[in-house]
Short mmCIF file of C-alpha atoms in Angstrom, two decimals:
data_model
loop_
_atom_site.label_atom_id
_atom_site.label_comp_id
_atom_site.label_asym_id
_atom_site.label_seq_id
_atom_site.Cartn_x
_atom_site.Cartn_y
_atom_site.Cartn_z
CA MET J 250 -26.61 1.48 13.45
CA SER J 251 -25.56 -2.04 12.46
CA SER J 252 -27.92 -4.34 10.56
CA GLU J 253 -27.01 -7.97 9.64
CA GLU J 254 -29.04 -10.55 7.44
CA GLU J 255 -27.77 -13.68 5.76
CA ARG J 256 -28.21 -13.83 1.98
CA THR J 257 -27.30 -16.64 -0.55
CA VAL J 258 -25.01 -15.66 -3.35
CA GLY J 259 -26.43 -16.73 -6.69
CA GLU J 260 -24.72 -18.66 -9.36
CA ARG J 261 -23.55 -15.51 -11.02
CA GLY J 262 -22.35 -13.82 -7.89
CA GLN J 263 -25.45 -11.75 -7.21
CA VAL J 264 -26.58 -10.82 -3.81
CA THR J 265 -29.96 -8.96 -2.77
CA ILE J 266 -29.28 -6.09 -0.47
CA PRO J 267 -32.19 -6.25 2.08
CA LYS J 268 -35.00 -3.79 1.64
CA GLY J 269 -34.54 -2.26 5.16
CA ILE J 270 -30.85 -1.54 4.48
CA ARG J 271 -31.52 -0.15 1.02
CA GLU J 272 -34.27 2.26 2.45
CA ARG J 273 -32.06 3.47 5.25
CA LEU J 274 -29.15 4.12 2.88
CA GLY J 275 -31.40 5.59 0.13
CA ILE J 276 -30.17 3.00 -2.38
CA ASP J 277 -32.99 2.61 -5.20
CA GLY J 278 -32.98 -0.04 -8.24
CA GLY J 279 -30.57 1.10 -10.74
CA ASP J 280 -28.26 3.09 -8.38
CA GLU J 281 -24.68 2.31 -8.53
CA VAL J 282 -22.73 1.02 -5.38
CA VAL J 283 -19.00 0.43 -4.66
CA VAL J 284 -17.94 -3.19 -3.82
CA ARG J 285 -14.71 -3.66 -2.40
CA GLU J 286 -12.68 -6.08 -0.18
CA ASP J 287 -11.55 -4.85 3.15
CA ASP J 288 -9.57 -7.02 5.39
CA GLY J 289 -11.20 -10.24 4.25
CA ARG J 290 -14.73 -8.64 4.26
CA VAL J 291 -16.83 -7.90 1.29
CA VAL J 292 -18.09 -4.18 1.60
CA ILE J 293 -20.84 -2.81 -0.38
CA GLU J 294 -21.47 1.04 -0.01
CA LYS J 295 -22.73 4.05 -1.80
CA PRO J 296 -20.27 6.10 -3.83
CA VAL J 297 -19.24 9.52 -2.72
CA THR J 298 -21.32 12.10 -4.95
CA ARG J 299 -19.77 15.06 -6.49
CA GLU J 300 -21.67 17.29 -4.17
CA GLU J 301 -20.59 15.35 -1.04
CA LEU J 302 -16.93 15.53 -2.34
CA ALA J 303 -17.07 19.31 -3.15
CA ALA J 304 -18.62 19.92 0.32
CA GLY J 305 -15.57 17.96 1.86
CA TYR J 306 -13.15 20.21 -0.11
CA ARG J 307 -14.92 23.42 0.91
CA ALA J 308 -14.80 22.24 4.66
CA THR J 309 -11.21 21.48 4.44
CA ALA J 310 -10.38 24.88 2.64
CA GLU J 311 -12.53 26.65 5.37
CA ARG J 312 -10.56 24.92 8.06
CA ALA J 313 -7.30 25.74 6.38
CA ARG J 314 -8.28 29.37 6.21
CA GLU J 315 -9.14 29.35 10.00
CA ILE J 316 -5.94 27.87 10.93
CA ALA J 317 -3.97 30.53 8.87
CA GLU J 318 -5.85 33.23 10.76
CA GLU J 319 -5.10 31.66 14.03
CA MET J 320 -1.43 31.18 13.19
CA GLU J 321 -1.11 34.85 11.81
CA HIS J 322 -2.46 36.02 15.20
CA THR J 323 -0.28 33.83 17.14
CA SER J 324 2.75 35.01 15.26
CA SER J 325 2.10 38.62 15.71
CA GLU J 326 1.74 37.89 19.46
CA ALA J 327 5.13 36.22 19.49
CA ASP J 328 6.69 39.07 17.57
CA ASP J 329 5.19 41.52 19.99
CA TYR J 330 6.58 39.52 22.87
CA LEU J 331 9.91 38.34 21.50
CA GLY J 332 10.86 40.84 18.98
CA ASP J 333 12.01 40.30 15.59
CA ALA J 334 13.91 37.10 14.77
CA PRO J 335 17.68 37.76 14.97
CA ASP J 336 19.64 37.81 11.54
CA TRP J 337 22.10 34.87 12.42
#
């Protein structure tokens, strides 16, 4: 969902994030946000939490385990069909 509202930048560079956007993203007063420039745009986003990062690592490790299991099965099928690799 995309939301757009114009805001005025204060003399000290401050901008208020609209209430509706803060509520949808779960950003409360005192929360930290990441501010970065991306291809000429200013992007404000919630930082990745340790829990989100850990979940991503767990998902990646699980997928790597699944791929290793698939490859092991495929490799044994190839060995059964082709026999052992020659010792060239």
